[in-house]
Amino acid sequence: MSLQSEKQADTLVIRVEEDRIDAAGAIRFKEGMRDLIAERSARVILDLSRVNFLDSSGLGAVVAVMKLLAPERRLELAGLTPTVEKVFRLTRMDSVFTIHAAVDQGLSHAG
Amino acid sequence: MRAERMAVNGMASQAAVEWPFALIEMPGDLESVRAGLARAMRSAPLARLGPEDRGRAEILLAEVLNNIAEHACCGSGAGIRLLLRLEPARLCLVVEDDGVAMPSGALPAGELPDAASLPEGGFGWFLIRSLAREISYLRDGKTNRLGIVMDCEQ
């Protein structure tokens, strides 16, 4: 699972450099994220713009990362592609994440 | 087992004349399911769908196949057979495996977990039921057979 992390001011931006977060890769995603979020930051934005597919296991892994950050930090999402957006919308999980159209909008947003 | 094979083959020869049809077989583990799903997405029935329907079909198939790998095959070596047929305005799927039967012989209710409780699972059957118009389940000897119909715009 390829994850690229970059600190921009007080925000940790983590880009998923994979086409999919699915049942076969969900555990590796969660483990990779756990290592990266150990870095201190005020905010964490997960850039999903390169992810074309996410299944319910991938969704569960994203939720698990959100819980790892709690209660000090929240997980913000950016760049949802159409099928990924559909999974968040159908399961109503779009209601528990702050979702930005793209990372740039997320960075300029107050969080 | 032999009877099912014949049923599958009969369906193939009949349907190929009029509608795009594909039969995809895969071992019942998550890595193989990922590869099998990729093959399904390239197959004639799914290649013809528009982007919206393709996305819905991919979510639906992923949830069905992952559930079978995790709960029916569960490392037993049992494989999965996926039949896809595109009919006018609908995608018909038959998914067979020789793994363990559905508990109590019935399909899960698939209720939506409460988002506020930050659930990490339990979405699979909710998504399947949200995306499918019809779902049937039959335990036939040692075989699980799911029949699923998804509406599509094409």
Coordinates of C-alpha atoms in Angstrom, one line a residue, chain B residues 4 99 101 138-144:
Chain B
E4 CA -24.8 -27.3 -12.0
G99 CA -18.2 -23.2 0.6
A101 CA -24.0 -22.5 3.6
L138 CA -30.4 -21.3 -2.9
R139 CA -28.3 -24.0 -1.2
D140 CA -28.2 -26.8 -3.7
G141 CA -26.4 -29.8 -2.4
K142 CA -22.9 -28.5 -1.5
T143 CA -23.3 -25.3 -3.6
N144 CA -24.4 -21.8 -2.7

